[in-house]
PDB file of N, CA and C in Angstrom:
ATOM      1  N   MET A   1      15.383 -92.992 123.977  1.00  0.00           N
ATOM      2  CA  MET A   1      16.458 -92.515 123.288  1.00  0.00           C
ATOM      3  C   MET A   1      17.568 -92.865 123.484  1.00  0.00           C
ATOM      4  N   GLN A   2      18.860 -93.311 123.231  1.00  0.00           N
ATOM      5  CA  GLN A   2      20.194 -94.045 123.174  1.00  0.00           C
ATOM      6  C   GLN A   2      21.259 -93.225 122.283  1.00  0.00           C
ATOM      7  N   LEU A   3      22.481 -92.977 123.131  1.00  0.00           N
ATOM      8  CA  LEU A   3      23.732 -92.589 122.667  1.00  0.00           C
ATOM      9  C   LEU A   3      24.886 -92.974 122.750  1.00  0.00           C
ATOM     10  N   ILE A   4      25.240 -93.382 121.535  1.00  0.00           N
ATOM     11  CA  ILE A   4      26.496 -94.547 121.699  1.00  0.00           C
ATOM     12  C   ILE A   4      27.801 -93.636 120.732  1.00  0.00           C
ATOM     13  N   ALA A   5      28.242 -93.978 121.577  1.00  0.00           N
ATOM     14  CA  ALA A   5      30.321 -92.812 121.116  1.00  0.00           C
ATOM     15  C   ALA A   5      31.195 -94.163 121.047  1.00  0.00           C
ATOM     16  N   SER A   6      32.414 -94.224 119.673  1.00  0.00           N
ATOM     17  CA  SER A   6      33.199 -94.977 119.760  1.00  0.00           C
ATOM     18  C   SER A   6      34.305 -93.845 119.314  1.00  0.00           C
ATOM     19  N   PHE A   7      35.092 -93.899 119.984  1.00  0.00           N
ATOM     20  CA  PHE A   7      36.352 -93.343 120.037  1.00  0.00           C
ATOM     21  C   PHE A   7      37.922 -94.089 120.188  1.00  0.00           C
ATOM     22  N   THR A   8      38.880 -93.607 119.801  1.00  0.00           N
ATOM     23  CA  THR A   8      40.788 -94.250 120.540  1.00  0.00           C
ATOM     24  C   THR A   8      40.949 -93.196 121.195  1.00  0.00           C
ATOM     25  N   ALA A   9      41.794 -93.483 122.158  1.00  0.00           N
ATOM     26  CA  ALA A   9      42.517 -92.703 123.018  1.00  0.00           C
ATOM     27  C   ALA A   9      44.260 -92.404 122.479  1.00  0.00           C
ATOM     28  N   LEU A  10      44.522 -90.998 122.347  1.00  0.00           N
ATOM     29  CA  LEU A  10      45.612 -91.486 122.390  1.00  0.00           C
ATOM     30  C   LEU A  10      46.815 -92.396 122.623  1.00  0.00           C
ATOM     31  N   ARG A  11      48.024 -92.910 122.388  1.00  0.00           N
ATOM     32  CA  ARG A  11      48.580 -93.745 122.872  1.00  0.00           C
ATOM     33  C   ARG A  11      49.178 -93.505 124.294  1.00  0.00           C
ATOM     34  N   GLY A  12      49.200 -94.120 125.476  1.00  0.00           N
ATOM     35  CA  GLY A  12      49.468 -93.763 126.475  1.00  0.00           C
ATOM     36  C   GLY A  12      48.645 -92.547 127.426  1.00  0.00           C
ATOM     37  N   THR A  13      47.337 -92.576 126.632  1.00  0.00           N
ATOM     38  CA  THR A  13      46.118 -91.316 128.064  1.00  0.00           C
ATOM     39  C   THR A  13      45.291 -92.437 128.446  1.00  0.00           C
ATOM     40  N   GLU A  14      45.053 -94.203 127.772  1.00  0.00           N
ATOM     41  CA  GLU A  14      44.067 -94.505 128.021  1.00  0.00           C
ATOM     42  C   GLU A  14      44.220 -94.905 129.673  1.00  0.00           C
ATOM     43  N   GLU A  15      44.540 -94.368 130.319  1.00  0.00           N
ATOM     44  CA  GLU A  15      44.561 -94.392 131.665  1.00  0.00           C
ATOM     45  C   GLU A  15      43.534 -93.344 132.044  1.00  0.00           C
ATOM     46  N   ALA A  16      44.207 -92.110 131.885  1.00  0.00           N
ATOM     47  CA  ALA A  16      43.647 -91.185 132.035  1.00  0.00           C
ATOM     48  C   ALA A  16      42.503 -91.085 131.172  1.00  0.00           C
ATOM     49  N   MET A  17      41.598 -91.351 130.199  1.00  0.00           N
ATOM     50  CA  MET A  17      40.400 -91.799 129.689  1.00  0.00           C
ATOM     51  C   MET A  17      39.496 -92.250 130.494  1.00  0.00           C
ATOM     52  N   GLY A  18      40.166 -93.447 130.569  1.00  0.00           N
ATOM     53  CA  GLY A  18      39.223 -94.259 131.791  1.00  0.00           C
ATOM     54  C   GLY A  18      38.866 -93.676 132.975  1.00  0.00           C
ATOM     55  N   ASP A  19      39.628 -92.523 132.985  1.00  0.00           N
ATOM     56  CA  ASP A  19      39.550 -92.483 134.314  1.00  0.00           C
ATOM     57  C   ASP A  19      37.982 -91.013 134.815  1.00  0.00           C
ATOM     58  N   LEU A  20      38.246 -90.356 133.719  1.00  0.00           N
ATOM     59  CA  LEU A  20      37.227 -89.762 132.801  1.00  0.00           C
ATOM     60  C   LEU A  20      35.993 -90.071 132.397  1.00  0.00           C
ATOM     61  N   LEU A  21      36.067 -91.004 131.724  1.00  0.00           N
ATOM     62  CA  LEU A  21      34.896 -91.395 131.613  1.00  0.00           C
ATOM     63  C   LEU A  21      34.214 -92.326 132.735  1.00  0.00           C
ATOM     64  N   ALA A  22      34.663 -92.825 133.721  1.00  0.00           N
ATOM     65  CA  ALA A  22      34.221 -93.221 134.807  1.00  0.00           C
ATOM     66  C   ALA A  22      33.899 -92.240 135.330  1.00  0.00           C
ATOM     67  N   ALA A  23      34.187 -91.263 135.856  1.00  0.00           N
ATOM     68  CA  ALA A  23      33.854 -90.041 136.767  1.00  0.00           C
ATOM     69  C   ALA A  23      32.648 -89.898 136.311  1.00  0.00           C
ATOM     70  N   TYR A  24      32.661 -89.771 134.414  1.00  0.00           N
ATOM     71  CA  TYR A  24      31.669 -88.521 134.188  1.00  0.00           C
ATOM     72  C   TYR A  24      30.209 -89.541 134.181  1.00  0.00           C
ATOM     73  N   ALA A  25      30.255 -90.820 134.024  1.00  0.00           N
ATOM     74  CA  ALA A  25      29.554 -91.918 133.980  1.00  0.00           C
ATOM     75  C   ALA A  25      28.742 -92.000 135.108  1.00  0.00           C
ATOM     76  N   ALA A  26      29.713 -91.810 136.517  1.00  0.00           N
ATOM     77  CA  ALA A  26      28.797 -91.517 137.832  1.00  0.00           C
ATOM     78  C   ALA A  26      27.476 -90.400 138.072  1.00  0.00           C
ATOM     79  N   VAL A  27      28.523 -89.496 137.168  1.00  0.00           N
ATOM     80  CA  VAL A  27      27.511 -88.372 137.538  1.00  0.00           C
ATOM     81  C   VAL A  27      26.049 -88.801 136.702  1.00  0.00           C
ATOM     82  N   VAL A  28      26.272 -89.260 135.686  1.00  0.00           N
ATOM     83  CA  VAL A  28      24.687 -89.434 134.689  1.00  0.00           C
ATOM     84  C   VAL A  28      24.109 -90.268 134.994  1.00  0.00           C
ATOM     85  N   ARG A  29      24.679 -91.225 135.810  1.00  0.00           N
ATOM     86  CA  ARG A  29      23.967 -92.752 136.486  1.00  0.00           C
ATOM     87  C   ARG A  29      23.452 -92.209 137.575  1.00  0.00           C
ATOM     88  N   SER A  30      23.328 -91.160 137.996  1.00  0.00           N
ATOM     89  CA  SER A  30      22.937 -90.194 139.142  1.00  0.00           C
ATOM     90  C   SER A  30      21.439 -90.036 138.758  1.00  0.00           C
ATOM     91  N   GLY A  31      21.475 -89.196 137.596  1.00  0.00           N
ATOM     92  CA  GLY A  31      20.605 -88.202 137.143  1.00  0.00           C
ATOM     93  C   GLY A  31      19.046 -89.315 136.697  1.00  0.00           C
ATOM     94  N   ASP A  32      17.902 -88.208 137.034  1.00  0.00           N
ATOM     95  CA  ASP A  32      16.667 -89.276 137.507  1.00  0.00           C
ATOM     96  C   ASP A  32      16.406 -90.089 136.089  1.00  0.00           C
ATOM     97  N   GLY A  33      16.226 -89.180 135.070  1.00  0.00           N
ATOM     98  CA  GLY A  33      15.906 -90.171 133.383  1.00  0.00           C
ATOM     99  C   GLY A  33      16.994 -90.992 132.484  1.00  0.00           C
ATOM    100  N   THR A  34      18.016 -91.370 133.529  1.00  0.00           N
ATOM    101  CA  THR A  34      19.422 -91.958 133.333  1.00  0.00           C
ATOM    102  C   THR A  34      18.382 -93.762 133.332  1.00  0.00           C
ATOM    103  N   ALA A  35      18.362 -94.229 132.227  1.00  0.00           N
ATOM    104  CA  ALA A  35      18.118 -95.736 132.139  1.00  0.00           C
ATOM    105  C   ALA A  35      19.720 -96.801 132.306  1.00  0.00           C
ATOM    106  N   GLN A  36      20.173 -96.410 131.379  1.00  0.00           N
ATOM    107  CA  GLN A  36      21.585 -97.154 131.840  1.00  0.00           C
ATOM    108  C   GLN A  36      22.930 -96.107 130.934  1.00  0.00           C
ATOM    109  N   LEU A  37      24.257 -96.157 131.595  1.00  0.00           N
ATOM    110  CA  LEU A  37      25.581 -95.685 130.828  1.00  0.00           C
ATOM    111  C   LEU A  37      26.442 -96.702 131.454  1.00  0.00           C
ATOM    112  N   ASP A  38      27.028 -96.993 130.261  1.00  0.00           N
ATOM    113  CA  ASP A  38      27.871 -98.242 130.067  1.00  0.00           C
ATOM    114  C   ASP A  38      29.702 -97.420 129.341  1.00  0.00           C
ATOM    115  N   ALA A  39      30.721 -97.289 129.763  1.00  0.00           N
ATOM    116  CA  ALA A  39      32.062 -97.420 129.290  1.00  0.00           C
ATOM    117  C   ALA A  39      32.493 -97.854 129.353  1.00  0.00           C
ATOM    118  N   CYS A  40      33.073 -98.177 128.286  1.00  0.00           N
ATOM    119  CA  CYS A  40      33.876-100.196 127.983  1.00  0.00           C
ATOM    120  C   CYS A  40      35.442 -99.493 127.360  1.00  0.00           C
ATOM    121  N   GLN A  41      35.945-100.205 127.463  1.00  0.00           N
ATOM    122  CA  GLN A  41      37.329-100.220 126.972  1.00  0.00           C
ATOM    123  C   GLN A  41      38.184-101.501 126.614  1.00  0.00           C
ATOM    124  N   GLY A  42      38.487-101.675 125.222  1.00  0.00           N
ATOM    125  CA  GLY A  42      39.298-102.640 124.778  1.00  0.00           C
ATOM    126  C   GLY A  42      39.779-102.427 123.345  1.00  0.00           C
ATOM    127  N   PRO A  43      40.225-103.060 122.885  1.00  0.00           N
ATOM    128  CA  PRO A  43      40.919-102.988 121.759  1.00  0.00           C
ATOM    129  C   PRO A  43      40.285-102.426 120.356  1.00  0.00           C
ATOM    130  N   SER A  44      40.899-101.231 119.600  1.00  0.00           N
ATOM    131  CA  SER A  44      40.354-100.193 119.061  1.00  0.00           C
ATOM    132  C   SER A  44      40.299-101.387 117.600  1.00  0.00           C
ATOM    133  N   THR A  45      39.361-101.294 117.000  1.00  0.00           N
ATOM    134  CA  THR A  45      38.911-102.305 115.518  1.00  0.00           C
ATOM    135  C   THR A  45      40.121-101.398 114.495  1.00  0.00           C
ATOM    136  N   LEU A  46      40.347-100.337 114.666  1.00  0.00           N
ATOM    137  CA  LEU A  46      41.349 -99.160 113.519  1.00  0.00           C
ATOM    138  C   LEU A  46      42.566 -99.287 113.739  1.00  0.00           C
ATOM    139  N   ALA A  47      43.047 -99.730 114.797  1.00  0.00           N
ATOM    140  CA  ALA A  47      44.590 -99.726 115.369  1.00  0.00           C
ATOM    141  C   ALA A  47      45.057-101.190 115.539  1.00  0.00           C
ATOM    142  N   ALA A  48      44.131-102.355 115.862  1.00  0.00           N
ATOM    143  CA  ALA A  48      44.306-103.047 116.316  1.00  0.00           C
ATOM    144  C   ALA A  48      45.421-103.360 118.162  1.00  0.00           C
ATOM    145  N   ARG A  49      44.935-101.999 118.778  1.00  0.00           N
ATOM    146  CA  ARG A  49      45.953-102.137 119.927  1.00  0.00           C
ATOM    147  C   ARG A  49      44.958-101.355 120.804  1.00  0.00           C
ATOM    148  N   PRO A  50      45.489-101.939 122.122  1.00  0.00           N
ATOM    149  CA  PRO A  50      44.359-101.053 123.588  1.00  0.00           C
ATOM    150  C   PRO A  50      43.929 -99.733 123.144  1.00  0.00           C
ATOM    151  N   GLY A  51      43.297 -98.907 123.351  1.00  0.00           N
ATOM    152  CA  GLY A  51      42.777 -97.430 123.799  1.00  0.00           C
ATOM    153  C   GLY A  51      41.558 -97.413 122.746  1.00  0.00           C
ATOM    154  N   GLY A  52      40.557 -98.485 122.372  1.00  0.00           N
ATOM    155  CA  GLY A  52      39.502 -98.181 121.636  1.00  0.00           C
ATOM    156  C   GLY A  52      38.348 -97.427 123.212  1.00  0.00           C
ATOM    157  N   PHE A  53      37.371 -96.975 123.141  1.00  0.00           N
ATOM    158  CA  PHE A  53      36.369 -96.734 123.625  1.00  0.00           C
ATOM    159  C   PHE A  53      35.270 -96.850 123.189  1.00  0.00           C
ATOM    160  N   LEU A  54      34.510 -97.241 124.052  1.00  0.00           N
ATOM    161  CA  LEU A  54      32.747 -97.271 123.686  1.00  0.00           C
ATOM    162  C   LEU A  54      31.916 -96.786 124.816  1.00  0.00           C
ATOM    163  N   VAL A  55      31.027 -96.090 124.629  1.00  0.00           N
ATOM    164  CA  VAL A  55      30.079 -95.712 125.815  1.00  0.00           C
ATOM    165  C   VAL A  55      28.934 -95.481 125.151  1.00  0.00           C
ATOM    166  N   VAL A  56      28.085 -95.984 125.720  1.00  0.00           N
ATOM    167  CA  VAL A  56      26.705 -96.143 125.709  1.00  0.00           C
ATOM    168  C   VAL A  56      26.219 -95.744 126.776  1.00  0.00           C
ATOM    169  N   GLU A  57      24.757 -94.826 126.217  1.00  0.00           N
ATOM    170  CA  GLU A  57      24.154 -93.913 127.260  1.00  0.00           C
ATOM    171  C   GLU A  57      22.797 -94.128 126.947  1.00  0.00           C
ATOM    172  N   GLN A  58      21.842 -94.516 127.598  1.00  0.00           N
ATOM    173  CA  GLN A  58      20.385 -94.604 127.128  1.00  0.00           C
ATOM    174  C   GLN A  58      19.608 -93.806 128.606  1.00  0.00           C
ATOM    175  N   TYR A  59      18.418 -93.389 127.849  1.00  0.00           N
ATOM    176  CA  TYR A  59      17.723 -92.204 128.833  1.00  0.00           C
ATOM    177  C   TYR A  59      15.767 -92.373 128.523  1.00  0.00           C
ATOM    178  N   ARG A  60      15.392 -92.351 129.421  1.00  0.00           N
ATOM    179  CA  ARG A  60      14.189 -92.686 129.441  1.00  0.00           C
ATOM    180  C   ARG A  60      13.562 -91.731 128.305  1.00  0.00           C
ATOM    181  N   ASP A  61      13.738 -90.785 127.794  1.00  0.00           N
ATOM    182  CA  ASP A  61      13.540 -90.091 126.614  1.00  0.00           C
ATOM    183  C   ASP A  61      14.162 -88.825 126.690  1.00  0.00           C
ATOM    184  N   GLU A  62      13.747 -87.932 125.247  1.00  0.00           N
ATOM    185  CA  GLU A  62      14.782 -86.255 124.583  1.00  0.00           C
ATOM    186  C   GLU A  62      15.025 -85.707 126.153  1.00  0.00           C
ATOM    187  N   ALA A  63      14.088 -85.296 126.938  1.00  0.00           N
ATOM    188  CA  ALA A  63      13.796 -84.598 127.806  1.00  0.00           C
ATOM    189  C   ALA A  63      14.692 -85.083 129.298  1.00  0.00           C
ATOM    190  N   ALA A  64      14.920 -86.136 129.386  1.00  0.00           N
ATOM    191  CA  ALA A  64      16.017 -86.858 130.368  1.00  0.00           C
ATOM    192  C   ALA A  64      17.659 -86.365 129.644  1.00  0.00           C
ATOM    193  N   PHE A  65      17.578 -86.971 128.236  1.00  0.00           N
ATOM    194  CA  PHE A  65      19.320 -86.991 127.844  1.00  0.00           C
ATOM    195  C   PHE A  65      19.401 -85.037 127.734  1.00  0.00           C
ATOM    196  N   ARG A  66      18.263 -84.670 127.861  1.00  0.00           N
ATOM    197  CA  ARG A  66      18.555 -82.567 128.021  1.00  0.00           C
ATOM    198  C   ARG A  66      18.698 -82.479 128.950  1.00  0.00           C
ATOM    199  N   ALA A  67      18.576 -83.002 130.739  1.00  0.00           N
ATOM    200  CA  ALA A  67      18.332 -82.531 131.250  1.00  0.00           C
ATOM    201  C   ALA A  67      19.567 -81.684 131.960  1.00  0.00           C
ATOM    202  N   PRO A  68      19.510 -80.621 132.435  1.00  0.00           N
ATOM    203  CA  PRO A  68      20.768 -79.732 132.716  1.00  0.00           C
ATOM    204  C   PRO A  68      22.294 -80.417 133.406  1.00  0.00           C
ATOM    205  N   VAL A  69      21.657 -81.537 134.624  1.00  0.00           N
ATOM    206  CA  VAL A  69      22.642 -82.321 134.934  1.00  0.00           C
ATOM    207  C   VAL A  69      23.621 -83.057 133.939  1.00  0.00           C
ATOM    208  N   ASN A  70      22.417 -83.471 133.128  1.00  0.00           N
ATOM    209  CA  ASN A  70      23.268 -84.672 131.781  1.00  0.00           C
ATOM    210  C   ASN A  70      23.928 -83.960 131.191  1.00  0.00           C
ATOM    211  N   ALA A  71      23.834 -82.744 130.700  1.00  0.00           N
ATOM    212  CA  ALA A  71      24.079 -81.370 129.515  1.00  0.00           C
ATOM    213  C   ALA A  71      25.459 -80.550 129.769  1.00  0.00           C
ATOM    214  N   ALA A  72      25.419 -80.668 131.877  1.00  0.00           N
ATOM    215  CA  ALA A  72      26.592 -80.035 132.197  1.00  0.00           C
ATOM    216  C   ALA A  72      27.894 -80.961 132.175  1.00  0.00           C
ATOM    217  N   ALA A  73      27.847 -82.017 132.939  1.00  0.00           N
ATOM    218  CA  ALA A  73      28.318 -82.658 132.774  1.00  0.00           C
ATOM    219  C   ALA A  73      29.032 -83.670 131.802  1.00  0.00           C
ATOM    220  N   LEU A  74      28.030 -83.567 129.852  1.00  0.00           N
ATOM    221  CA  LEU A  74      27.888 -84.284 128.673  1.00  0.00           C
ATOM    222  C   LEU A  74      29.896 -83.117 128.001  1.00  0.00           C
ATOM    223  N   THR A  75      29.401 -81.666 128.374  1.00  0.00           N
ATOM    224  CA  THR A  75      30.235 -80.515 128.047  1.00  0.00           C
ATOM    225  C   THR A  75      31.743 -80.814 128.962  1.00  0.00           C
ATOM    226  N   ALA A  76      31.475 -80.832 130.243  1.00  0.00           N
ATOM    227  CA  ALA A  76      33.055 -80.780 131.285  1.00  0.00           C
ATOM    228  C   ALA A  76      33.558 -82.226 130.197  1.00  0.00           C
ATOM    229  N   CYS A  77      33.165 -82.985 130.223  1.00  0.00           N
ATOM    230  CA  CYS A  77      33.586 -83.772 130.180  1.00  0.00           C
ATOM    231  C   CYS A  77      34.204 -84.727 128.305  1.00  0.00           C
ATOM    232  N   ASN A  78      32.845 -84.079 127.574  1.00  0.00           N
ATOM    233  CA  ASN A  78      34.059 -83.352 126.272  1.00  0.00           C
ATOM    234  C   ASN A  78      34.636 -83.076 126.410  1.00  0.00           C
ATOM    235  N   LYS A  79      35.074 -81.290 127.167  1.00  0.00           N
ATOM    236  CA  LYS A  79      36.339 -80.395 127.340  1.00  0.00           C
ATOM    237  C   LYS A  79      37.366 -81.574 127.800  1.00  0.00           C
ATOM    238  N   ASP A  80      37.365 -81.796 128.849  1.00  0.00           N
ATOM    239  CA  ASP A  80      38.538 -83.104 129.549  1.00  0.00           C
ATOM    240  C   ASP A  80      39.002 -84.069 128.169  1.00  0.00           C
ATOM    241  N   LEU A  81      38.044 -85.086 127.443  1.00  0.00           N
ATOM    242  CA  LEU A  81      38.334 -85.766 126.833  1.00  0.00           C
ATOM    243  C   LEU A  81      38.802 -85.406 125.254  1.00  0.00           C
ATOM    244  N   ALA A  82      38.490 -84.264 124.660  1.00  0.00           N
ATOM    245  CA  ALA A  82      38.966 -83.636 123.371  1.00  0.00           C
ATOM    246  C   ALA A  82      40.780 -83.915 123.113  1.00  0.00           C
ATOM    247  N   PRO A  83      41.669 -83.401 124.557  1.00  0.00           N
ATOM    248  CA  PRO A  83      42.877 -83.411 123.487  1.00  0.00           C
ATOM    249  C   PRO A  83      43.290 -85.233 124.023  1.00  0.00           C
ATOM    250  N   LEU A  84      42.422 -85.912 124.520  1.00  0.00           N
ATOM    251  CA  LEU A  84      42.843 -87.254 124.833  1.00  0.00           C
ATOM    252  C   LEU A  84      42.991 -88.628 123.588  1.00  0.00           C
ATOM    253  N   ILE A  85      41.731 -87.904 122.242  1.00  0.00           N
ATOM    254  CA  ILE A  85      41.275 -89.003 121.328  1.00  0.00           C
ATOM    255  C   ILE A  85      42.430 -88.459 120.269  1.00  0.00           C
ATOM    256  N   SER A  86      42.455 -89.687 119.569  1.00  0.00           N
ATOM    257  CA  SER A  86      43.624 -90.089 118.431  1.00  0.00           C
ATOM    258  C   SER A  86      42.248 -89.931 117.343  1.00  0.00           C
ATOM    259  N   GLY A  87      42.408 -89.004 116.506  1.00  0.00           N
ATOM    260  CA  GLY A  87      41.139 -89.391 115.029  1.00  0.00           C
ATOM    261  C   GLY A  87      39.657 -88.786 115.491  1.00  0.00           C
ATOM    262  N   ASP A  88      39.135 -89.404 114.676  1.00  0.00           N
ATOM    263  CA  ASP A  88      37.626 -88.893 115.179  1.00  0.00           C
ATOM    264  C   ASP A  88      36.689 -89.352 115.974  1.00  0.00           C
ATOM    265  N   VAL A  89      35.688 -89.236 116.151  1.00  0.00           N
ATOM    266  CA  VAL A  89      34.521 -89.682 117.024  1.00  0.00           C
ATOM    267  C   VAL A  89      33.581 -90.087 116.348  1.00  0.00           C
ATOM    268  N   ALA A  90      32.884 -91.383 116.692  1.00  0.00           N
ATOM    269  CA  ALA A  90      31.910 -91.612 115.500  1.00  0.00           C
ATOM    270  C   ALA A  90      30.352 -92.057 116.815  1.00  0.00           C
ATOM    271  N   LEU A  91      29.507 -90.992 116.335  1.00  0.00           N
ATOM    272  CA  LEU A  91      28.737 -90.739 117.363  1.00  0.00           C
ATOM    273  C   LEU A  91      26.939 -91.445 116.260  1.00  0.00           C
ATOM    274  N   ARG A  92      26.295 -92.168 117.524  1.00  0.00           N
ATOM    275  CA  ARG A  92      25.082 -92.263 117.027  1.00  0.00           C
ATOM    276  C   ARG A  92      24.179 -92.175 117.972  1.00  0.00           C
ATOM    277  N   LEU A  93      22.821 -91.282 117.887  1.00  0.00           N
ATOM    278  CA  LEU A  93      21.890 -90.826 118.275  1.00  0.00           C
ATOM    279  C   LEU A  93      20.616 -91.861 118.045  1.00  0.00           C
ATOM    280  N   LEU A  94      20.241 -92.503 118.670  1.00  0.00           N
ATOM    281  CA  LEU A  94      19.350 -93.647 118.193  1.00  0.00           C
ATOM    282  C   LEU A  94      17.659 -93.559 118.689  1.00  0.00           C
ATOM    283  N   ARG A  95      16.802 -93.231 118.300  1.00  0.00           N
ATOM    284  CA  ARG A  95      15.723 -93.277 118.766  1.00  0.00           C
ATOM    285  C   ARG A  95      14.644 -94.996 118.647  1.00  0.00           C
ATOM    286  N   PRO A  96      14.179 -95.108 119.336  1.00  0.00           N
ATOM    287  CA  PRO A  96      13.183 -96.471 119.764  1.00  0.00           C
ATOM    288  C   PRO A  96      12.105 -96.354 118.482  1.00  0.00           C
ATOM    289  N   LEU A  97      11.885 -97.662 117.694  1.00  0.00           N
ATOM    290  CA  LEU A  97      10.965 -97.869 117.507  1.00  0.00           C
ATOM    291  C   LEU A  97       9.798 -98.687 117.817  1.00  0.00           C
ATOM    292  N   HIS A  98       8.304 -98.009 117.752  1.00  0.00           N
ATOM    293  CA  HIS A  98       7.456 -98.451 118.295  1.00  0.00           C
ATOM    294  C   HIS A  98       6.269 -98.480 117.440  1.00  0.00           C
ATOM    295  N   ALA A  99       5.550 -99.586 117.958  1.00  0.00           N
ATOM    296  CA  ALA A  99       4.705-100.525 117.312  1.00  0.00           C
ATOM    297  C   ALA A  99       3.218 -99.498 117.432  1.00  0.00           C
ATOM    298  N   GLU A 100       2.718 -99.380 116.241  1.00  0.00           N
ATOM    299  CA  GLU A 100       1.408 -98.712 116.458  1.00  0.00           C
ATOM    300  C   GLU A 100       0.067 -99.710 117.249  1.00  0.00           C
TER     301      GLU A 100
END
């Protein structure tokens, strides 16, 4: 299971957002079912300026994604990030395809 989120920081909050995402990533990476978590910063394609962020999370399965440590970390991170975000957050929840 994979979650991809992309969003843009309010001008002047990029460093604070990066710090929050780095702390969130460290907590979630320590989870038993976390296969990968990358938080990246780069130019926003919408605004053509620094401030774009992309978070890619991959979990062993849905149970790992919903594990209490991950759910609590996500709730806390979202609360802290919300006032720093400009515009909408694009979320994609992906499940892998398996050949029969």
